[in-house]
Short mmCIF file of C-alpha atoms and ligand atoms in Angstrom, two decimals:
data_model
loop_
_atom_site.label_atom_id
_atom_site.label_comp_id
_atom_site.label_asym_id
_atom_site.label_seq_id
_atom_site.Cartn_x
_atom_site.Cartn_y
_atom_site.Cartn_z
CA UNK A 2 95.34 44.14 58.97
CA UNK A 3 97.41 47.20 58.74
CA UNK A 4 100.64 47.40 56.85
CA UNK A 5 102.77 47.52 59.66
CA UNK A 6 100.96 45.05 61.45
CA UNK A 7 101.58 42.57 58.84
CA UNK A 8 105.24 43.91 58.34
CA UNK A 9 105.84 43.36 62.07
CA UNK A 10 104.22 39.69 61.83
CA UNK A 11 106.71 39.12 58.97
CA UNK A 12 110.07 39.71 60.66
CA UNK A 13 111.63 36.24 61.20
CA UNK A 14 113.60 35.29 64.21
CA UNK A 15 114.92 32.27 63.10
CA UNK A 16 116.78 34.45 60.44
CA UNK A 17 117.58 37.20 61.90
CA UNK A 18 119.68 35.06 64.61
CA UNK A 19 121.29 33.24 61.46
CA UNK A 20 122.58 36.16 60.19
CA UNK A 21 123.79 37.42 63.69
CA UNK A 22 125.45 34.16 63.57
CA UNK A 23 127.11 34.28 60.19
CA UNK A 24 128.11 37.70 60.41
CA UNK A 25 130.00 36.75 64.00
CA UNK A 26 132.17 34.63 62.34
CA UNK A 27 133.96 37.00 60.50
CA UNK A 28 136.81 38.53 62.99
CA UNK A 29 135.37 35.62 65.39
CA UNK A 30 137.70 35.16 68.30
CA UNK A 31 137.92 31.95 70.63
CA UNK A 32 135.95 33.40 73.35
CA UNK A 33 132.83 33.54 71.60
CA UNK A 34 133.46 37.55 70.50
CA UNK A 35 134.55 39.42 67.63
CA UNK A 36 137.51 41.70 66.67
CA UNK A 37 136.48 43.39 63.56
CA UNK A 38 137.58 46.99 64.04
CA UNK A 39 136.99 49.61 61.98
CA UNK A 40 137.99 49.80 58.21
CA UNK A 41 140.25 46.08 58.45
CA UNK A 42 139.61 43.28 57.09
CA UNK A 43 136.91 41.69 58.61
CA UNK A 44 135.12 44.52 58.35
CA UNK A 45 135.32 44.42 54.87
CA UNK A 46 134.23 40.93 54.67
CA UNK A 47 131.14 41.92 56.68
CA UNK A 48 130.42 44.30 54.32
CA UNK A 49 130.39 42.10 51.37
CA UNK A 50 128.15 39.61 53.36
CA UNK A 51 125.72 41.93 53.83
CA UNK A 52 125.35 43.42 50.40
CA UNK A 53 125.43 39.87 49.12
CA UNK A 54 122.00 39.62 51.29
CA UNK A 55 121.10 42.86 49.59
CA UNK A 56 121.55 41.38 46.27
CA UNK A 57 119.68 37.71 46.45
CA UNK A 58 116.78 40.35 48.12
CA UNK A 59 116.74 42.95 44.84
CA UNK A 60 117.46 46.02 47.34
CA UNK A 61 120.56 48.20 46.20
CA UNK A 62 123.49 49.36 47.82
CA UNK A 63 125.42 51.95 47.95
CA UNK A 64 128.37 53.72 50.30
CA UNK A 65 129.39 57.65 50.81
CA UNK A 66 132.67 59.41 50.96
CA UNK A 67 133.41 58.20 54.24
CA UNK A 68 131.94 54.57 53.82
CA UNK A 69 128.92 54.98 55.30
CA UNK A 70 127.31 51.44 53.58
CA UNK A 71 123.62 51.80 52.68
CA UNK A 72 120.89 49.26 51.44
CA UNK A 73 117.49 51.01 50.05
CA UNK A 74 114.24 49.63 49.30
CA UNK A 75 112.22 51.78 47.21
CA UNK A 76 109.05 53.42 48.27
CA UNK A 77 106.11 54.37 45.91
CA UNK A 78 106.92 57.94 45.91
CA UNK A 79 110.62 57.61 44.67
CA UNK A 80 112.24 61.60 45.33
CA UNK A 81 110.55 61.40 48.75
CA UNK A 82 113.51 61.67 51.19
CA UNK A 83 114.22 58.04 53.38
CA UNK A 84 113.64 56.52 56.62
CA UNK A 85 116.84 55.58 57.50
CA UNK A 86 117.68 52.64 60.58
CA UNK A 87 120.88 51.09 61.46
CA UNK A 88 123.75 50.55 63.35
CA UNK A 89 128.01 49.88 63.44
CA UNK A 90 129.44 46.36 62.13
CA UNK A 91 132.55 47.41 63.86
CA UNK A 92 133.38 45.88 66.62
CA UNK A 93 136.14 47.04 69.40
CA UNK A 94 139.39 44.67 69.65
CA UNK A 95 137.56 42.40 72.61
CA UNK A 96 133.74 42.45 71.38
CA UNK A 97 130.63 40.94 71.54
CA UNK A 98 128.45 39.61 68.76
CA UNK A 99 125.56 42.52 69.31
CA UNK A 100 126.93 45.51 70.22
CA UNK A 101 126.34 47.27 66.78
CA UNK A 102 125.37 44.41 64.69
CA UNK A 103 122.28 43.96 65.85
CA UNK A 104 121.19 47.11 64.68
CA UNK A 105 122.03 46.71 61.08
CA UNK A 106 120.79 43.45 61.11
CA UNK A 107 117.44 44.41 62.93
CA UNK A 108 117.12 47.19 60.09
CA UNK A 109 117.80 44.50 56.99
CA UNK A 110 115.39 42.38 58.79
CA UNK A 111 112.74 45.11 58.47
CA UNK A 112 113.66 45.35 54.71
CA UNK A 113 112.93 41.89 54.10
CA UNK A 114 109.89 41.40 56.26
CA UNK A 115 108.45 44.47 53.92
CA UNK A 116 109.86 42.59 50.86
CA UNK A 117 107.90 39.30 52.57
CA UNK A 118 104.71 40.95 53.43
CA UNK A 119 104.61 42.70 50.42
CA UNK A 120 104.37 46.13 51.81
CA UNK A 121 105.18 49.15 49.62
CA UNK A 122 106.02 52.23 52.03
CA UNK A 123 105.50 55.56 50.71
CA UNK A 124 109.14 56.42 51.24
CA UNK A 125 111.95 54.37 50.71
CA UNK A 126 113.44 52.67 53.72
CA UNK A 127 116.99 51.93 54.33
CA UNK A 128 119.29 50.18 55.87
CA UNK A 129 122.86 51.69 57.20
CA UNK A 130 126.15 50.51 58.66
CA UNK A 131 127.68 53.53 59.59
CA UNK A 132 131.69 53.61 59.81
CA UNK A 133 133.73 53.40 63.05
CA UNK A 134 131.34 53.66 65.38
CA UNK A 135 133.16 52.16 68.11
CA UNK A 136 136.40 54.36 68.07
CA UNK A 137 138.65 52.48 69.53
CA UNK A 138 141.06 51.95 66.32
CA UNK A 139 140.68 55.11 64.77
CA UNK A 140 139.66 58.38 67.11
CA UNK A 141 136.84 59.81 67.33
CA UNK A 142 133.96 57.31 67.62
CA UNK A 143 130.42 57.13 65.55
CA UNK A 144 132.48 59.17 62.38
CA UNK A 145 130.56 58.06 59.88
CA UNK A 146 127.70 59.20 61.61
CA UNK A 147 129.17 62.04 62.45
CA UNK A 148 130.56 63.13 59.32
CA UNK A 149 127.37 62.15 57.84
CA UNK A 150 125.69 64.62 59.98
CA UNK A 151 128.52 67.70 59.64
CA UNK A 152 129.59 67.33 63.06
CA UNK A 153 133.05 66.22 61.81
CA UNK A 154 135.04 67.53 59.10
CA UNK A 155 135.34 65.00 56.20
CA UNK A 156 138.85 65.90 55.54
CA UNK A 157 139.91 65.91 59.29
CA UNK A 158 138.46 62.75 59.74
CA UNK A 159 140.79 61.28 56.36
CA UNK A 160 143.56 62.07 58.09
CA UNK A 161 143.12 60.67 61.67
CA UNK A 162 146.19 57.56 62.13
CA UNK A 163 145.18 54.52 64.32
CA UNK A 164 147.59 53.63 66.90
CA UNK A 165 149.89 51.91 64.05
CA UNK A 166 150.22 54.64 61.93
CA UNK A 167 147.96 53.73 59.45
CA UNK A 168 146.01 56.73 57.81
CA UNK A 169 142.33 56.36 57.80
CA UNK A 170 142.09 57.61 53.77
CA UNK A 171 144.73 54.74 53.18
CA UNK A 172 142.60 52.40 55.31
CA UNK A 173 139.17 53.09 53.50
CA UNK A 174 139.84 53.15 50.45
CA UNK A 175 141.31 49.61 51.41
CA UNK A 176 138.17 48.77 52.94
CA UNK A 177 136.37 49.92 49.64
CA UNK A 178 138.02 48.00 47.36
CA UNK A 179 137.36 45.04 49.33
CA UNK A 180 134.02 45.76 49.04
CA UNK A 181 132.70 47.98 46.44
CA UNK A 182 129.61 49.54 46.14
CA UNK A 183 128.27 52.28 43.94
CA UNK A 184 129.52 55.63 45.70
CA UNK A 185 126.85 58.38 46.23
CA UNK A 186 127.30 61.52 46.16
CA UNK A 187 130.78 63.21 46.58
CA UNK A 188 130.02 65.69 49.56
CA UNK A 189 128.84 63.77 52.96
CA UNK A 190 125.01 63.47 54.05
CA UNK A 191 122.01 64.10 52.43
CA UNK A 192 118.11 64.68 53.93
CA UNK A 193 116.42 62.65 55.65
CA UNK A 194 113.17 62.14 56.67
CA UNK A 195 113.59 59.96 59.73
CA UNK A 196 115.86 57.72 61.79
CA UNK A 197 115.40 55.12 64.58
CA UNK A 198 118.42 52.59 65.11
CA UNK A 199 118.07 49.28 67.33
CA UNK A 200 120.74 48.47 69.96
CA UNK A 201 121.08 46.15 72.83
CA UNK A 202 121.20 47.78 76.07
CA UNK A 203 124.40 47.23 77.06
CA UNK A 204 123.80 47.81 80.99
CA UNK A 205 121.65 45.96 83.36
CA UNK A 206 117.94 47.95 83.58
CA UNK A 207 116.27 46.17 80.91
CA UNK A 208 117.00 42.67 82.34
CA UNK A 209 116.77 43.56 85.84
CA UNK A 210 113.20 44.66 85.32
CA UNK A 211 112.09 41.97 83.24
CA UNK A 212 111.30 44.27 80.38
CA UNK A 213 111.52 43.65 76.80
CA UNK A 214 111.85 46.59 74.99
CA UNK A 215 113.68 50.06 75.90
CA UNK A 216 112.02 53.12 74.74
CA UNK A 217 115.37 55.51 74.34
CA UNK A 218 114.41 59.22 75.26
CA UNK A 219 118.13 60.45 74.84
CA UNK A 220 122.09 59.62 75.47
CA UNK A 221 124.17 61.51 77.73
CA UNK A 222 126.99 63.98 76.56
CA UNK A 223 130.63 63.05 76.20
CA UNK A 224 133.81 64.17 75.82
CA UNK A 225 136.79 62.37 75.22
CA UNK A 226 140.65 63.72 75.70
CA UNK A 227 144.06 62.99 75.33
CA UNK A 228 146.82 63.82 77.91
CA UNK A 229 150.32 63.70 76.83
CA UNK A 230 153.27 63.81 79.42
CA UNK A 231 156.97 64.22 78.70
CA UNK A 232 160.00 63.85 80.76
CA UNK A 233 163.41 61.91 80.07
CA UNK A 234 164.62 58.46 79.14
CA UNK A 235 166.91 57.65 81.43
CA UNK A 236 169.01 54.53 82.45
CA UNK A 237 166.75 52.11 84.83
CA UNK A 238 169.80 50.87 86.53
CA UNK A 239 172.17 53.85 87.33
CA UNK A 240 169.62 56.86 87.39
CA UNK A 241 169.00 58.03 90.75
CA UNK A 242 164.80 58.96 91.79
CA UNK A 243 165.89 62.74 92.19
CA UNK A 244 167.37 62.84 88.43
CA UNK A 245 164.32 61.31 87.09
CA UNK A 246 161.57 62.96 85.03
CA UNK A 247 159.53 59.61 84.67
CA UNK A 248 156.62 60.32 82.72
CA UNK A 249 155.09 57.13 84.13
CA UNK A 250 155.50 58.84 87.24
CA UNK A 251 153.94 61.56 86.59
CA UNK A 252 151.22 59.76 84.85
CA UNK A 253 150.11 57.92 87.80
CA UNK A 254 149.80 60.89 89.87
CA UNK A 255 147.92 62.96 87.22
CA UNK A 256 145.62 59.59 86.66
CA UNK A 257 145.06 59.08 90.65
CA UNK A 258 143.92 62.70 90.62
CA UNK A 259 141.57 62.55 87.89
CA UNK A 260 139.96 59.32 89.93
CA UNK A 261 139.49 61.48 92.73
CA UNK A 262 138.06 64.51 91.31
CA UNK A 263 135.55 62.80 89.31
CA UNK A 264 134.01 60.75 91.95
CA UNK A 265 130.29 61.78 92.66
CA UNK A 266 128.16 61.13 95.19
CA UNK A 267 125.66 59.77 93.06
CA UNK A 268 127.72 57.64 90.17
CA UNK A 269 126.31 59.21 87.49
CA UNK A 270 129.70 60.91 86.23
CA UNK A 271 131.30 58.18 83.45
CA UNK A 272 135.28 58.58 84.05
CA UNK A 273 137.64 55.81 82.03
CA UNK A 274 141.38 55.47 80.78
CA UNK A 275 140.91 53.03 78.81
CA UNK A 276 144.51 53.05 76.73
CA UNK A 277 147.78 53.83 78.56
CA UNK A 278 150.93 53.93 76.25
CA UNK A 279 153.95 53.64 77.79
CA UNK A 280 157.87 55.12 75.69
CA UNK A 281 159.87 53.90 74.45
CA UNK A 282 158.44 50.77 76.00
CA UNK A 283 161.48 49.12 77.71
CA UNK A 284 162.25 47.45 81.20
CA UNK A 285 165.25 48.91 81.45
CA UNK A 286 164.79 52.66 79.98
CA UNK A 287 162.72 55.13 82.23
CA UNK A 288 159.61 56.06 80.81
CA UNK A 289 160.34 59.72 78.80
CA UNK A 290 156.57 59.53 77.33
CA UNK A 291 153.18 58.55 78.41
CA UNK A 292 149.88 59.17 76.75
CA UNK A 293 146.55 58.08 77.71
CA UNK A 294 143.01 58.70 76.55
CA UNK A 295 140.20 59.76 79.23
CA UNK A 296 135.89 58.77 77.86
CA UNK A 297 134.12 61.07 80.31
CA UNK A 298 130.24 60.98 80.14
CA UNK A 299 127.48 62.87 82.00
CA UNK A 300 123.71 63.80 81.08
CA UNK A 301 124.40 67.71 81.87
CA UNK A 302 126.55 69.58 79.52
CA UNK A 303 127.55 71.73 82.46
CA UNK A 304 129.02 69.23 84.66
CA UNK A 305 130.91 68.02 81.93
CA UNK A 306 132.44 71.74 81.64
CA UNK A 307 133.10 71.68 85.37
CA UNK A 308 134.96 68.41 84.96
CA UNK A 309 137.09 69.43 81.82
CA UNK A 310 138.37 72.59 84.02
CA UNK A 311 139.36 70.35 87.03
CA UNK A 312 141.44 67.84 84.72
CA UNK A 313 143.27 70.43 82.96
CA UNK A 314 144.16 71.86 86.72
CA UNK A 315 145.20 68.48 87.23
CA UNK A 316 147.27 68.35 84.55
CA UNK A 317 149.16 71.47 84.83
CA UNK A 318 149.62 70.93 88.24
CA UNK A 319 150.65 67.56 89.29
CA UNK A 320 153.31 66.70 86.38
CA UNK A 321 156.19 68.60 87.51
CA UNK A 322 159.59 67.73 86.97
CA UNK A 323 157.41 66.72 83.43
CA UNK A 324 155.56 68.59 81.35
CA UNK A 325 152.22 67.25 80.24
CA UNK A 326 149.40 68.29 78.14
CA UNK A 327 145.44 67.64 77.58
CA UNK A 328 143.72 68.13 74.32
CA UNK A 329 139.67 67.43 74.06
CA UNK A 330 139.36 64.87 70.71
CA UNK A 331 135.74 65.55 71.09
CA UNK A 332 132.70 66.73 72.66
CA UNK A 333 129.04 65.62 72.02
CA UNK A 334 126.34 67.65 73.68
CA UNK A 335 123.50 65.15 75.36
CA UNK A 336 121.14 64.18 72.86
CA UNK A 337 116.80 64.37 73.52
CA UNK A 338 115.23 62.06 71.03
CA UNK A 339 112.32 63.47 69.00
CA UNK A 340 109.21 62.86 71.03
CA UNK A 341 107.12 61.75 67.61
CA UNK A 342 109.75 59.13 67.43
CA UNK A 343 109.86 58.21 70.98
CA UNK A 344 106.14 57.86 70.90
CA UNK A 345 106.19 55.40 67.97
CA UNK A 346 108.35 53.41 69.79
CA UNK A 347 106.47 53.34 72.61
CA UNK A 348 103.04 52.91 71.19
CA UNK A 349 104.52 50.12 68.76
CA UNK A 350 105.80 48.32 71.78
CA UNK A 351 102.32 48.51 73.38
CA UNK A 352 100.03 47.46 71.11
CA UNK A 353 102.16 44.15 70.24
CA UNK A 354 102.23 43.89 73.84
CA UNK A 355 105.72 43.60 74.74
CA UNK A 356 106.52 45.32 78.19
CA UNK A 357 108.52 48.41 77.64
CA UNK A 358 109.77 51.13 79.63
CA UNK A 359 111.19 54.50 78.81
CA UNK A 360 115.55 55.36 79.56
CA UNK A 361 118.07 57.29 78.52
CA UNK A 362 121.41 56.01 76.40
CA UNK A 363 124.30 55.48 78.59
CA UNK A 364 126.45 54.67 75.76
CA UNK A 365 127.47 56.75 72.71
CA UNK A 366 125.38 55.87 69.68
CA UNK A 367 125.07 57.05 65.86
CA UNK A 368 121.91 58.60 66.49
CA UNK A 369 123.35 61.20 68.84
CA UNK A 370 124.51 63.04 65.43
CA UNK A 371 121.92 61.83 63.24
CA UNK A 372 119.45 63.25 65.86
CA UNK A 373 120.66 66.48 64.48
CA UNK A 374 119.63 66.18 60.95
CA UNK A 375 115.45 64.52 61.28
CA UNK A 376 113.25 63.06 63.75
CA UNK A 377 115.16 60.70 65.87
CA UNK A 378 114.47 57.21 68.31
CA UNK A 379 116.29 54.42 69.35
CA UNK A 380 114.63 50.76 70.38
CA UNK A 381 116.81 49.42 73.30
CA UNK A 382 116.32 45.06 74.16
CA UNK A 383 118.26 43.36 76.74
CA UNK A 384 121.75 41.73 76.97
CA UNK A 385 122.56 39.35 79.26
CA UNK A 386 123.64 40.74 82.71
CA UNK A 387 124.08 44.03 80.91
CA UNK A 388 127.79 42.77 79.74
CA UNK A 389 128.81 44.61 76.66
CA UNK A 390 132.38 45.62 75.35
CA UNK A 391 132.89 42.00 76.10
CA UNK A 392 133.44 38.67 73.99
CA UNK A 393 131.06 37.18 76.36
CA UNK A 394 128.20 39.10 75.17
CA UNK A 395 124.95 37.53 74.61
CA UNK A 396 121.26 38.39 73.74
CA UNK A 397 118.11 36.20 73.04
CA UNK A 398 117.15 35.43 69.63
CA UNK A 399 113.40 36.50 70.87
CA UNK A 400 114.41 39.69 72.69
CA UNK A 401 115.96 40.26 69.44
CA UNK A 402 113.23 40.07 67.30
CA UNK A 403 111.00 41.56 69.73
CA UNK A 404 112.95 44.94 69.20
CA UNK A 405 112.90 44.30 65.31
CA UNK A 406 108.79 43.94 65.36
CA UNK A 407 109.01 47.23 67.01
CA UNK A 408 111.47 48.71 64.63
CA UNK A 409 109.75 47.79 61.53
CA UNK A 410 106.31 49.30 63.32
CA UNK A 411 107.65 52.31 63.55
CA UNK A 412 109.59 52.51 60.52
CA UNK A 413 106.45 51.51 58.39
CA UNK A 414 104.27 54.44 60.21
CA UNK A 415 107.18 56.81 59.67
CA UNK A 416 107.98 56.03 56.25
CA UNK A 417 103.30 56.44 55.29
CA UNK A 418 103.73 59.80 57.28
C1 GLV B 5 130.10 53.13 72.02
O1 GLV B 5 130.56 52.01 71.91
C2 GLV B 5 130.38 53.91 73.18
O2 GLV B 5 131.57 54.00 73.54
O3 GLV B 5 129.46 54.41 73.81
MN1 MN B 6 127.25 50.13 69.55
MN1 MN B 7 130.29 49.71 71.35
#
């Protein structure tokens, strides 16, 4: 038998559930979920679980400038550049026990079913839980990833506040003393040889078509803004409508608009405010400020520029008496996986005969930057009704392991290249 056969046979499903299990405890919520956002406590505490694995299994650990936590099993030919796999153990405020987590956990699972099968790679394999992947504390999304990759300035990145104030150098280095680790390296990133991260679906095609296994062939672009409006706090109770700059108002209409412009005939266009924040935050005291954050997604680059230019329109033309304001927080061009990659995936699925179909990423995913740096692939299984971003949540401990044997077959032929 080959060694990624017999790596594949190894991974355990009765373990790797476990471990989803144990690890959902920490920032568990009493809907079944998790809240364990980026760089708080719980995410600390899921840190030191998992290098506590790391240590009863011999593998080391170690975390970069922006907290990027890795585990590495050595391969025969020690300054041979990784295979890298992973995922996020942040979670957003209301999330499921998957989203992200299975992906670092499907990736330690390949490092011990190569410990337990006694395979020795030719280059080392490891493990990664990148930082804030999910964005939602601390703006943008997938930074670790993307810092890791150069998309994102380190030093820009230290300084973003999440919606308390809190500075994100203050916050990691928090986070890091929590849970130490040996640092590497004083500059982000370094090479790579290859990368394929594990995800559930998080939408509906998988389970709809009674397929096991996704074979990811890219993720769509995104862009994400925020729009600021301004007008006047004002008495609720005395201040007549025509006196009024209400930047709630104003907000609404600019909002509506947005709706409107961004409906296609088709639904592929991706259009959500998902935080409104409303000042100073009183019954009684007119709104003088409003903010709110647009995620706008789309597989072409160019009708994502076409929709940019018709909300910035929007805003400079429907908040009058207010003043408002849009500023893009990012923009990630679509990503196309590596087709060496995809085709491991693909063949891997195959030949242990789990059905499999090829689709592209709806949602935003570390590899999109990492995709950048080496050969690239992502290993999709199915969630339950496609629900994700939800406490509710739920995949199958076989569907998970399913995507795991695939993982660790492609990792294995990857990491012999
Ligand atoms: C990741 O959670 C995303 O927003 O796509
Ligand atoms: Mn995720
Ligand atoms: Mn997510």
């Amino acid at each position: 038998m080959s060694d990624f056969e017999r790596a594949a046979q190894a991974v355990r499903e009765d373990r790797l559930w476990q471990r989803h299990m144990d690890m959902a405890k920490l920032g568990g919520t009493p809907r079944g979920g998790v809240n364990r956002q980026a760089l708080s406590a719980e995410d600390a505490a899921a840190r030191n679980l998992l290098m506590s694995w790391a240590a009863a299994r011999g593998f080391s650990v170690f975390t970069d400038v922006i907290g990027n936590l890795f585990v590495r099993r050595e391969g025969s030919d020690a300054g041979a550049k990784p295979i890298l796999s992973g995922s996020h153990m942040d979670s957003q405020p209301t999330g499921g026990r998957f989203d992200g987590m299975y992906g670092v956990l499907a990736a330690f699972e390949a490092l011990e079913a190569l410990e337990d099968a006694g395979v020795r790679t030719k280059r080392p394999v490891e493990a990664v839980a990148w930082t804030n992947e999910e964005g939602s504390r601390f703006q943008p999304g997938a930074m670790g990833s993307a810092v890791f990759a150069g998309h994102n300035a380190l030093d820009a990145m230290l300084a973003v506040k999440d919606w308390k104030g809190v500075v994100l150098r203050d916050a990691l280095a928090e986070t890091l003393a929590a849970a130490p680790a040996p640092r590497r390296g004083d500059t982000p990133g370094f090479a790579l040889d290859g990368y394929v991260e594990a995800h559930i679906e998080q939408g509906p095609r998988l389970e709809d078509a009674r397929t096991t296994i996704g074979v990811v062939t890219g993720i769509q672009g995104s862009r994400r803004f925020m729009v600021e409006i301004l007008g006047d706090e004002a008495h609720a109770g005395t201040t007549p409508r025509a006196a009024r700059k209400d930047a709630f108002v104003a907000a609404v209409a600019i909002a509506g608009a947005m709706q409107d412009a961004t409906r296609d005939a088709d639904d592929t266009l991706r259009f959500t405010i998902g935080r409104v924040d409303v000042l100073p935050g009183s019954p009684n005291t007119v709104p003088g400020r409003v903010s709110f954050t647009i995620d706008m997604r789309h597989p072409s680059m160019e009708v994502l520029e076409a929709h940019e230019t018709k909300l910035r329109a929007i805003v400079a033309s429907k908040a009058a008496p207010c003043t408002a304001t849009i500023e893009r927080l990012t923009s990630v061009a679509p990503t196309v996986f590596d087709p060496g990659v995809i085709g491991l995936v693909r063949d891997a699925a195959q030949r242990q005969g789990f059905s499999n179909m090829d689709m592209p990423s709806g949602a935003g995913h570390d590899a999109m930057h990492i995709a950048a740096l080496c050969p690239a692939g992502m290993v999709f299984v199915p969630c339950e009704r496609g629900v994700s971003h939800n406490e509710i949540e739920n995949a199958t401990p076989s569907d998970l392991a399913a995507g795991t044997r695939v993982l660790v077959e492609a990792l294995v032929r990857l990491a012999n290249r």
